[in-house]
PDB file of C-alpha atoms in Angstrom:
ATOM      1  CA  UNK A   1      -7.751 -16.632  13.583  1.00 65.00           C
ATOM      2  CA  UNK A   2      -8.031 -19.065  10.694  1.00 75.00           C
ATOM      3  CA  UNK A   3      -7.056 -22.646  11.216  1.00 85.00           C
ATOM      4  CA  UNK A   4      -5.784 -24.294   8.080  1.00 83.00           C
ATOM      5  CA  UNK A   5      -6.430 -28.003   8.316  1.00 88.00           C
ATOM      6  CA  UNK A   6      -6.046 -29.118   4.688  1.00 87.00           C
ATOM      7  CA  UNK A   7      -2.708 -30.184   3.314  1.00 87.00           C
ATOM      8  CA  UNK A   8      -1.675 -30.248  -0.349  1.00 84.00           C
ATOM      9  CA  UNK A   9       1.328 -32.189  -1.545  1.00 88.00           C
ATOM     10  CA  UNK A  10       2.641 -32.136  -5.097  1.00 83.00           C
ATOM     11  CA  UNK A  11       5.836 -33.022  -6.877  1.00 93.00           C
ATOM     12  CA  UNK A  12       8.330 -30.999  -8.923  1.00 93.00           C
ATOM     13  CA  UNK A  13      11.403 -31.719 -10.968  1.00 95.00           C
ATOM     14  CA  UNK A  14      14.734 -30.397  -9.704  1.00 95.00           C
ATOM     15  CA  UNK A  15      14.589 -27.564 -12.255  1.00 95.00           C
ATOM     16  CA  UNK A  16      11.035 -26.647 -11.279  1.00 93.00           C
ATOM     17  CA  UNK A  17      11.962 -26.651  -7.605  1.00 93.00           C
ATOM     18  CA  UNK A  18      14.967 -24.399  -8.230  1.00 94.00           C
ATOM     19  CA  UNK A  19      12.785 -21.976 -10.211  1.00 92.00           C
ATOM     20  CA  UNK A  20      10.074 -22.100  -7.533  1.00 90.00           C
ATOM     21  CA  UNK A  21      12.616 -21.502  -4.752  1.00 92.00           C
ATOM     22  CA  UNK A  22      14.063 -18.498  -6.592  1.00 90.00           C
ATOM     23  CA  UNK A  23      10.595 -16.985  -7.034  1.00 87.00           C
ATOM     24  CA  UNK A  24       9.785 -17.515  -3.359  1.00 88.00           C
ATOM     25  CA  UNK A  25      13.097 -15.907  -2.336  1.00 88.00           C
ATOM     26  CA  UNK A  26      12.440 -12.906  -4.623  1.00 84.00           C
ATOM     27  CA  UNK A  27       9.022 -12.384  -3.060  1.00 83.00           C
ATOM     28  CA  UNK A  28      10.296 -12.413   0.518  1.00 81.00           C
ATOM     29  CA  UNK A  29       7.323 -14.614   1.460  1.00 84.00           C
ATOM     30  CA  UNK A  30       7.242 -18.036   3.024  1.00 86.00           C
ATOM     31  CA  UNK A  31       6.577 -20.914   0.640  1.00 89.00           C
ATOM     32  CA  UNK A  32       3.080 -21.300   2.075  1.00 88.00           C
ATOM     33  CA  UNK A  33       2.193 -17.626   1.646  1.00 85.00           C
ATOM     34  CA  UNK A  34       3.649 -17.630  -1.865  1.00 86.00           C
ATOM     35  CA  UNK A  35       1.606 -20.667  -2.916  1.00 88.00           C
ATOM     36  CA  UNK A  36      -1.570 -19.274  -1.330  1.00 86.00           C
ATOM     37  CA  UNK A  37      -1.108 -15.967  -3.122  1.00 83.00           C
ATOM     38  CA  UNK A  38      -0.576 -17.733  -6.439  1.00 83.00           C
ATOM     39  CA  UNK A  39      -3.540 -20.083  -5.918  1.00 83.00           C
ATOM     40  CA  UNK A  40      -5.876 -17.261  -4.831  1.00 80.00           C
ATOM     41  CA  UNK A  41      -4.821 -14.915  -7.686  1.00 78.00           C
ATOM     42  CA  UNK A  42      -3.362 -12.365  -5.278  1.00 78.00           C
ATOM     43  CA  UNK A  43      -0.596 -10.004  -6.279  1.00 74.00           C
ATOM     44  CA  UNK A  44       2.855 -11.279  -5.376  1.00 75.00           C
ATOM     45  CA  UNK A  45       5.090  -8.292  -4.746  1.00 72.00           C
ATOM     46  CA  UNK A  46       8.845  -8.474  -4.896  1.00 70.00           C
ATOM     47  CA  UNK A  47      10.286  -8.324  -1.368  1.00 70.00           C
ATOM     48  CA  UNK A  48      12.989  -5.876  -2.482  1.00 71.00           C
ATOM     49  CA  UNK A  49      10.347  -3.495  -3.797  1.00 73.00           C
ATOM     50  CA  UNK A  50       8.440  -3.641  -0.523  1.00 73.00           C
ATOM     51  CA  UNK A  51      11.680  -2.974   1.354  1.00 76.00           C
ATOM     52  CA  UNK A  52      12.375   0.046  -0.853  1.00 75.00           C
ATOM     53  CA  UNK A  53       8.821   1.325  -0.323  1.00 79.00           C
ATOM     54  CA  UNK A  54       9.173   0.875   3.437  1.00 79.00           C
ATOM     55  CA  UNK A  55      12.417   2.872   3.348  1.00 80.00           C
ATOM     56  CA  UNK A  56      10.698   5.563   1.257  1.00 82.00           C
ATOM     57  CA  UNK A  57       7.923   5.620   3.848  1.00 81.00           C
ATOM     58  CA  UNK A  58      10.461   6.340   6.625  1.00 82.00           C
ATOM     59  CA  UNK A  59      12.168   9.055   4.560  1.00 82.00           C
ATOM     60  CA  UNK A  60       8.859  10.728   3.737  1.00 83.00           C
ATOM     61  CA  UNK A  61       7.942  10.769   7.424  1.00 84.00           C
ATOM     62  CA  UNK A  62      11.260  12.517   8.201  1.00 84.00           C
ATOM     63  CA  UNK A  63      10.744  15.048   5.393  1.00 83.00           C
ATOM     64  CA  UNK A  64       7.207  15.839   6.513  1.00 85.00           C
ATOM     65  CA  UNK A  65       8.476  16.343  10.041  1.00 85.00           C
ATOM     66  CA  UNK A  66      11.114  18.764   8.729  1.00 83.00           C
ATOM     67  CA  UNK A  67       8.481  20.682   6.748  1.00 85.00           C
ATOM     68  CA  UNK A  68       6.325  20.946   9.872  1.00 84.00           C
ATOM     69  CA  UNK A  69       9.311  22.349  11.790  1.00 85.00           C
ATOM     70  CA  UNK A  70       9.952  24.980   9.091  1.00 83.00           C
ATOM     71  CA  UNK A  71       6.288  26.001   9.180  1.00 83.00           C
ATOM     72  CA  UNK A  72       6.461  26.304  12.967  1.00 85.00           C
ATOM     73  CA  UNK A  73       9.621  28.409  12.732  1.00 82.00           C
ATOM     74  CA  UNK A  74       8.117  30.707  10.100  1.00 81.00           C
ATOM     75  CA  UNK A  75       4.963  31.103  12.188  1.00 83.00           C
ATOM     76  CA  UNK A  76       7.254  32.052  15.071  1.00 82.00           C
ATOM     77  CA  UNK A  77       8.817  34.803  12.933  1.00 77.00           C
ATOM     78  CA  UNK A  78       5.383  36.228  12.226  1.00 80.00           C
ATOM     79  CA  UNK A  79       4.454  36.117  15.922  1.00 82.00           C
ATOM     80  CA  UNK A  80       7.731  37.870  16.776  1.00 77.00           C
ATOM     81  CA  UNK A  81       6.930  40.451  14.111  1.00 77.00           C
ATOM     82  CA  UNK A  82       3.478  41.092  15.561  1.00 79.00           C
ATOM     83  CA  UNK A  83       4.877  41.533  19.086  1.00 78.00           C
ATOM     84  CA  UNK A  84       8.116  43.433  18.447  1.00 75.00           C
ATOM     85  CA  UNK A  85       7.643  45.238  15.167  1.00 76.00           C
ATOM     86  CA  UNK A  86       8.637  44.919  11.560  1.00 69.00           C
ATOM     87  CA  UNK A  87      10.607  42.159   9.968  1.00 67.00           C
ATOM     88  CA  UNK A  88      11.680  42.512   6.372  1.00 58.00           C
ATOM     89  CA  UNK A  89       9.406  40.823   3.835  1.00 70.00           C
ATOM     90  CA  UNK A  90       6.548  39.937   6.164  1.00 74.00           C
ATOM     91  CA  UNK A  91       4.357  39.035   3.172  1.00 79.00           C
ATOM     92  CA  UNK A  92       7.094  36.844   1.739  1.00 76.00           C
ATOM     93  CA  UNK A  93       7.293  34.904   5.009  1.00 77.00           C
ATOM     94  CA  UNK A  94       3.523  34.468   4.984  1.00 81.00           C
ATOM     95  CA  UNK A  95       3.693  33.280   1.358  1.00 82.00           C
ATOM     96  CA  UNK A  96       6.425  30.767   2.268  1.00 80.00           C
ATOM     97  CA  UNK A  97       4.280  29.406   5.085  1.00 83.00           C
ATOM     98  CA  UNK A  98       1.404  28.833   2.670  1.00 84.00           C
ATOM     99  CA  UNK A  99       3.695  27.132   0.136  1.00 83.00           C
ATOM    100  CA  UNK A 100       5.096  24.839   2.821  1.00 82.00           C
ATOM    101  CA  UNK A 101       1.577  24.003   3.977  1.00 85.00           C
ATOM    102  CA  UNK A 102       0.649  23.011   0.418  1.00 84.00           C
ATOM    103  CA  UNK A 103       3.795  20.861   0.143  1.00 82.00           C
ATOM    104  CA  UNK A 104       3.014  19.282   3.490  1.00 83.00           C
ATOM    105  CA  UNK A 105      -0.554  18.487   2.408  1.00 85.00           C
ATOM    106  CA  UNK A 106       0.620  16.854  -0.836  1.00 84.00           C
ATOM    107  CA  UNK A 107       3.330  14.959   1.028  1.00 83.00           C
ATOM    108  CA  UNK A 108       0.879  13.714   3.642  1.00 84.00           C
ATOM    109  CA  UNK A 109      -1.500  12.489   0.945  1.00 84.00           C
ATOM    110  CA  UNK A 110       1.289  10.598  -0.837  1.00 83.00           C
ATOM    111  CA  UNK A 111       2.616   9.206   2.441  1.00 82.00           C
ATOM    112  CA  UNK A 112      -0.834   7.959   3.455  1.00 83.00           C
ATOM    113  CA  UNK A 113      -1.268   6.238   0.087  1.00 81.00           C
ATOM    114  CA  UNK A 114       2.112   4.575   0.465  1.00 81.00           C
ATOM    115  CA  UNK A 115       1.345   3.481   4.027  1.00 79.00           C
ATOM    116  CA  UNK A 116      -2.030   2.023   3.045  1.00 79.00           C
ATOM    117  CA  UNK A 117      -0.372   0.132   0.167  1.00 76.00           C
ATOM    118  CA  UNK A 118       2.256  -1.318   2.508  1.00 74.00           C
ATOM    119  CA  UNK A 119      -0.386  -2.302   5.065  1.00 74.00           C
ATOM    120  CA  UNK A 120      -2.452  -3.912   2.308  1.00 72.00           C
ATOM    121  CA  UNK A 121       0.523  -5.908   1.084  1.00 66.00           C
ATOM    122  CA  UNK A 122       1.200  -7.173   4.597  1.00 63.00           C
ATOM    123  CA  UNK A 123      -2.452  -8.105   5.248  1.00 60.00           C
ATOM    124  CA  UNK A 124      -3.150  -9.705   1.882  1.00 57.00           C
ATOM    125  CA  UNK A 125      -1.592 -13.008   2.703  1.00 51.00           C
ATOM    126  CA  UNK A 126      -2.406 -13.419   6.385  1.00 53.00           C
TER     127      UNK A 126
END
């Protein structure tokens, strides 16, 4: 763990302080993290945007779980078909399974990118 021992003090006008405070509030960061990010040329992301991305992350996880359940159910239909006989449109069910698997793969890739971005944003300023 880093120990920060140096202190920097500087002055602002009332207007500058108001502007600074608004920017800090928009970012969702502490004043220290905001100033470090600015001083170290790190990206300062709007806190609302990160919140929206985090919510999107949760929704994508739910959607991917639902897709997995549909794939499982469709696989179950095929197993039932193999054991007990014909179901209508066996090939169509198999085609749907493959389409869902492709959607799941693309969704997982996007979700992993989003998660790594969110993790990176959280670790950038620690």
